[in-house]
XYZ file of C-alpha atoms in Angstrom:
417
model
C 159.882 18.660 88.298
C 162.205 15.352 88.417
C 162.880 15.862 84.890
C 164.418 19.398 85.242
C 165.968 17.831 88.555
C 168.199 14.603 87.440
C 169.595 14.287 84.195
C 167.994 12.572 81.142
C 167.344 8.401 81.840
C 169.321 6.099 79.340
C 167.174 3.386 77.682
C 165.868 1.510 79.710
C 165.432 2.911 83.164
C 162.884 3.888 85.014
C 164.724 7.143 87.277
C 168.206 8.700 86.882
C 169.072 10.448 90.469
C 171.931 12.419 88.720
C 171.703 15.961 88.215
C 175.190 16.753 86.131
C 173.727 19.024 83.894
C 171.565 21.670 85.969
C 173.908 24.026 86.768
C 171.553 26.592 89.265
C 168.554 26.600 90.592
C 166.484 29.646 91.075
C 162.585 30.074 92.753
C 160.507 32.822 92.937
C 158.338 33.715 95.711
C 158.456 31.153 97.693
C 160.514 30.959 101.171
C 163.492 29.041 100.239
C 165.908 27.396 97.168
C 166.453 24.610 97.294
C 163.730 23.547 94.608
C 163.744 19.853 96.865
C 161.495 21.710 99.573
C 160.500 24.058 96.111
C 158.228 21.931 94.578
C 156.821 20.593 97.787
C 155.992 23.675 98.676
C 154.253 24.308 95.076
C 152.877 20.693 95.041
C 151.290 21.565 98.738
C 149.709 24.925 96.932
C 148.087 23.716 94.604
C 146.388 20.684 97.007
C 145.583 23.273 98.921
C 143.779 25.708 97.133
C 139.916 25.302 98.016
C 141.355 26.132 101.117
C 142.403 29.394 100.249
C 139.581 30.286 97.997
C 137.825 30.320 101.184
C 140.530 32.207 103.484
C 140.587 34.699 100.045
C 136.109 35.050 99.969
C 136.471 33.577 96.719
C 133.662 31.426 96.343
C 134.680 27.807 95.460
C 133.199 27.323 92.015
C 134.077 26.587 88.933
C 134.767 23.802 86.607
C 137.937 22.488 88.932
C 140.892 21.868 86.536
C 144.187 19.232 88.241
C 146.179 20.888 84.980
C 148.415 23.555 87.923
C 152.140 22.990 86.057
C 152.731 25.484 83.772
C 156.072 25.166 81.815
C 158.630 26.672 79.408
C 162.469 26.924 78.181
C 164.527 29.860 77.233
C 167.423 29.104 75.138
C 170.103 31.609 73.337
C 172.520 31.310 70.027
C 175.519 28.932 71.276
C 177.874 31.894 69.688
C 175.782 34.009 72.992
C 177.672 31.882 75.071
C 181.161 33.305 76.452
C 178.588 36.047 77.462
C 176.274 35.093 79.038
C 175.951 35.224 82.838
C 173.941 33.712 85.350
C 172.857 36.585 86.509
C 171.776 37.847 82.337
C 169.433 34.134 82.105
C 167.258 34.804 85.454
C 166.306 38.367 84.266
C 165.087 36.986 81.286
C 162.910 34.839 82.865
C 161.886 36.779 85.055
C 160.966 39.688 82.210
C 159.044 37.159 80.583
C 157.445 35.092 83.472
C 156.058 39.320 84.415
C 155.587 39.265 79.587
C 152.768 36.125 80.515
C 151.533 38.146 83.953
C 152.138 35.047 86.267
C 154.958 37.919 88.034
C 152.885 36.908 91.660
C 153.143 33.069 90.843
C 155.306 30.101 92.184
C 158.205 29.398 90.251
C 161.410 27.235 89.705
C 164.125 28.142 87.137
C 166.098 25.170 85.915
C 169.731 26.201 83.952
C 170.713 22.868 82.090
C 174.347 22.666 80.285
C 173.276 19.070 78.461
C 172.843 21.430 75.683
C 175.044 23.558 72.724
C 172.558 25.928 73.836
C 172.945 28.279 76.401
C 168.954 26.901 78.019
C 166.955 27.434 81.842
C 163.631 26.166 82.505
C 160.488 27.719 83.939
C 158.176 25.535 85.872
C 155.210 28.115 87.601
C 152.838 27.181 90.026
C 149.463 28.403 88.021
C 147.534 28.493 91.671
C 148.343 31.927 93.480
C 149.606 31.166 96.978
C 147.420 34.248 97.818
C 144.273 33.373 96.648
C 144.281 29.656 95.811
C 142.910 30.853 91.911
C 144.232 28.580 89.386
C 146.141 31.259 86.431
C 144.119 31.926 83.107
C 146.883 32.443 80.315
C 145.973 33.718 77.285
C 147.990 33.903 73.898
C 150.367 32.652 76.170
C 153.057 31.916 73.176
C 152.524 35.149 71.422
C 153.201 37.033 73.993
C 156.404 34.582 74.964
C 157.590 35.322 71.340
C 157.029 39.424 71.490
C 158.760 39.571 74.410
C 161.990 37.314 73.109
C 161.893 39.672 69.426
C 162.031 42.540 71.986
C 164.452 41.010 74.882
C 166.911 39.965 71.161
C 166.383 43.667 69.429
C 167.418 44.967 73.327
C 170.729 42.543 72.855
C 171.356 44.441 69.545
C 171.118 41.153 67.588
C 168.858 39.049 65.958
C 168.267 35.663 65.940
C 165.662 34.178 64.578
C 164.421 36.297 61.948
C 161.017 34.485 60.386
C 160.091 35.376 64.153
C 160.400 39.505 63.303
C 158.127 38.976 60.216
C 156.139 37.180 61.115
C 155.045 38.925 64.939
C 154.915 41.910 62.424
C 152.593 40.316 59.718
C 149.786 38.856 62.479
C 149.917 42.595 64.550
C 148.980 43.692 60.970
C 145.828 41.442 60.583
C 145.678 39.685 62.942
C 146.775 36.152 61.312
C 148.089 33.711 63.112
C 150.976 33.123 60.852
C 153.269 30.000 60.818
C 155.525 29.988 57.317
C 157.145 32.825 54.769
C 154.640 31.930 52.298
C 153.321 35.536 50.372
C 149.188 34.382 50.205
C 148.374 33.576 54.577
C 147.221 30.338 54.596
C 142.728 31.831 54.871
C 143.326 32.669 50.852
C 145.507 29.680 49.308
C 141.636 27.632 48.976
C 139.746 31.153 47.176
C 142.521 31.183 44.729
C 142.421 28.031 44.056
C 138.737 28.676 42.880
C 139.533 31.579 41.824
C 141.328 30.785 39.473
C 139.427 27.589 38.272
C 136.075 29.418 38.037
C 138.025 33.363 36.236
C 140.283 33.417 33.601
C 143.410 31.644 34.194
C 145.486 34.651 33.183
C 143.983 36.557 35.230
C 144.464 34.521 38.424
C 147.555 34.016 37.741
C 147.915 37.930 36.738
C 146.727 39.277 40.328
C 148.238 36.496 42.102
C 151.044 37.064 40.978
C 151.308 41.202 40.856
C 150.288 40.141 44.674
C 153.395 38.019 45.638
C 154.788 40.724 43.437
C 154.244 43.634 46.306
C 154.631 41.248 49.295
C 158.457 40.775 48.115
C 158.899 43.798 47.646
C 157.370 44.858 51.087
C 158.954 42.105 52.825
C 162.474 44.068 51.376
C 161.549 46.543 53.077
C 160.513 45.525 55.854
C 164.010 43.111 56.368
C 166.383 46.813 55.219
C 164.237 48.050 58.327
C 164.860 45.643 61.079
C 167.866 45.468 59.848
C 168.720 48.923 60.468
C 167.378 48.654 63.168
C 169.596 45.877 65.145
C 172.663 48.840 63.353
C 171.120 51.236 65.502
C 171.168 49.344 68.488
C 174.380 48.211 67.586
C 175.630 51.198 67.636
C 173.798 52.267 70.844
C 174.908 49.958 72.762
C 178.589 50.056 71.614
C 178.319 53.770 72.384
C 177.578 52.920 75.770
C 179.915 50.074 76.531
C 182.802 52.794 75.275
C 181.820 54.765 77.628
C 181.502 52.810 80.064
C 184.781 51.984 79.609
C 186.304 54.919 79.784
C 184.843 55.331 83.493
C 185.916 51.838 84.656
C 189.543 53.668 83.325
C 189.194 56.412 85.016
C 188.315 54.463 88.353
C 189.485 50.767 88.006
C 192.969 51.445 85.910
C 196.002 52.230 86.846
C 196.424 56.091 87.847
C 192.898 55.801 88.609
C 191.007 58.005 90.425
C 191.563 56.918 93.756
C 195.230 55.810 93.676
C 195.526 59.119 93.269
C 193.318 60.675 95.988
C 195.420 57.884 98.196
C 198.950 59.597 96.536
C 197.747 63.068 97.364
C 196.942 62.118 100.994
C 199.928 60.373 101.153
C 202.282 63.359 99.924
C 201.229 66.232 102.581
C 201.506 63.307 105.355
C 205.118 62.797 103.884
C 207.056 65.861 106.000
C 204.842 64.749 108.848
C 206.958 61.087 108.724
C 210.539 62.711 106.907
C 209.875 64.068 111.033
C 209.021 61.287 112.803
C 211.695 58.679 111.400
C 214.483 61.729 112.154
C 213.225 61.598 115.633
C 213.268 58.287 115.604
C 216.690 58.245 114.301
C 218.206 60.504 117.146
C 216.574 58.665 120.134
C 218.066 55.565 119.389
C 221.620 57.586 118.463
C 221.176 58.920 121.790
C 220.398 55.837 123.452
C 222.708 53.865 122.142
C 225.469 56.461 123.186
C 224.093 56.656 126.510
C 224.111 52.720 127.131
C 228.014 53.287 127.223
C 228.071 54.905 130.208
C 226.287 53.854 133.491
C 225.080 56.928 133.545
C 223.965 56.782 130.907
C 221.984 53.287 130.973
C 220.259 54.813 133.793
C 218.715 57.712 132.023
C 217.995 54.920 129.744
C 216.560 53.145 132.267
C 214.084 55.569 133.150
C 212.342 56.548 129.977
C 211.624 52.878 129.356
C 210.065 53.035 132.793
C 208.253 56.419 131.481
C 207.763 54.139 127.544
C 206.308 51.465 129.376
C 203.890 53.230 131.417
C 203.106 55.656 127.881
C 202.383 52.124 125.978
C 200.124 51.297 129.520
C 202.771 47.916 130.853
C 203.103 46.471 134.250
C 200.676 49.187 135.690
C 200.713 47.097 139.162
C 204.125 48.033 139.192
C 205.544 51.588 140.673
C 207.489 53.167 138.894
C 211.037 53.308 140.758
C 210.519 49.448 140.496
C 210.162 49.410 137.265
C 213.296 51.407 136.230
C 215.080 49.759 138.547
C 214.297 46.511 136.447
C 214.875 48.380 133.154
C 218.569 48.891 135.267
C 219.257 45.650 135.448
C 218.340 44.587 131.337
C 219.990 46.629 128.277
C 217.815 44.288 125.718
C 213.942 45.114 128.078
C 215.473 48.917 127.570
C 216.015 49.210 123.651
C 212.908 46.132 123.839
C 210.938 49.354 125.175
C 211.767 52.619 123.046
C 211.268 49.667 119.952
C 207.866 49.208 120.653
C 207.536 52.670 121.967
C 208.406 54.153 118.762
C 206.039 50.660 116.801
C 203.759 53.025 118.835
C 204.831 56.178 117.465
C 204.399 54.874 113.405
C 200.878 53.578 113.984
C 199.183 56.884 115.418
C 200.592 58.501 112.260
C 199.942 56.009 110.276
C 196.719 55.448 111.191
C 195.707 59.217 110.791
C 196.353 59.153 107.569
C 194.463 55.988 106.354
C 190.855 57.750 108.257
C 192.338 60.810 105.999
C 192.768 58.465 102.881
C 189.537 56.530 103.803
C 187.751 60.235 102.984
C 189.109 61.129 99.917
C 188.204 57.924 99.144
C 184.907 58.200 100.197
C 184.817 61.547 98.102
C 186.072 59.430 94.605
C 183.502 57.192 95.474
C 180.092 59.742 95.532
C 181.627 60.663 91.785
C 181.780 57.099 90.900
C 178.761 56.499 91.340
C 177.930 60.803 89.579
C 179.074 59.455 86.962
C 177.647 56.598 86.253
C 174.383 57.992 87.008
C 174.851 59.960 84.590
C 176.212 57.983 81.549
C 173.200 55.537 82.394
C 170.586 58.107 82.745
C 172.152 59.550 79.129
C 171.671 56.126 77.202
C 167.751 55.949 79.070
C 167.717 58.913 77.215
C 169.446 57.437 74.208
C 167.645 54.527 74.182
C 163.602 56.278 75.108
C 164.167 57.759 71.169
C 165.464 55.315 69.066
C 162.489 52.794 71.424
C 160.048 55.530 69.875
C 160.962 56.007 66.394
C 162.167 52.784 65.466
C 158.200 52.032 67.560
C 156.904 54.883 65.175
C 158.808 52.794 61.539
C 157.015 49.899 62.795
C 153.634 51.012 63.515
C 153.936 52.372 59.926
C 154.945 48.693 58.461
C 152.842 47.338 59.787
C 149.972 50.182 58.168
C 151.498 49.270 54.794
C 151.036 45.462 55.187
C 147.691 45.981 56.448
C 146.246 48.161 53.219
C 148.211 46.157 50.609
C 146.481 42.280 52.396
C 143.027 44.909 52.595
C 144.478 45.556 47.889
C 145.406 41.905 48.102
C 141.502 40.642 49.206
C 139.533 43.466 47.594
C 141.021 42.770 43.919
C 140.458 38.533 44.947
C 136.719 39.870 45.995
C 136.455 41.121 41.916
C 138.302 38.135 40.619
C 135.832 35.539 42.351
C 132.833 37.724 41.003
C 134.048 38.104 37.834
C 134.303 34.599 37.983
């Protein structure tokens, strides 16, 4: 883990403790997100496997192994980097872990930025924290290869055509394919021996015919996978276009939230108009009374009432407050302004409450619309997967038949030799 969590060592260095290339780390089935602490926990789990087995009631027998670490990396094409998020990289890492049946194990995922292609390293503790048993991987590389193909297909673009063809041929006849040669490796030596034992021209004709049939079927296979990619691209684009329309409805200019808010404001328009009209009349009356002694007394009494309503000077008597306000026109005017501001705040609170109710209804509509869109996409996606799976199965059968025909023809040639 020292290598994954720090920068690469320069020539002559025994250790490098900087970690500039580490973009982020995350953990699975661990009680912390700190990678150093996670490594310590994984190491303790591995060292404690005997006790874990005893507590789980599992016999501590069998051959022991100290190879507790399983690691692999996932890389994306450099062209995918602009739109690739951490969430998507974590999702891919989680899916790959499930593909090899290791989702119950402790793992650390490390993202590096030192290469043109975005990539993460997945480091798994093979010792189960539940029962101490060592996880056994079976055909893990092939499972990861098949998962990688499915993942690229889901994202709408196949970056590794050779992997697609190899997986198809591997499913068809069970061979471990490493190249694009039309002649499987186990048959290559037989071809050479048959050509020596039988008529050279006949062997050449059989082999050339096999090459032609393989080339034709390979072309059909490539066309099918190309069409499949296009179909995924069309489905993805249609889904994204529909999402954009919903986004415009709920996030763009004049969106549903703004419309709902404007509707409430229109309902309160007359209430605000009446309130401002009332307060303007109060202010004009206040200023007019301020020109007379008795008017000032009226304003002082009104100010005392306002103060009581606002909860000010509750310990003082009403007459005491009125006398105090009689002495200061500035205080009388300030209390009037505060009382009017309180009225505006109260009306504003009612308006905000009704806006909240109206926008809550819009949120429900938004969730329903996005749910319906996702449901439609999942339905179309399931139909596409089923149809393409059927076509791939048919293609695999064609490869199987072709391989059987080649083996049969080749067997005849050997017997003739």
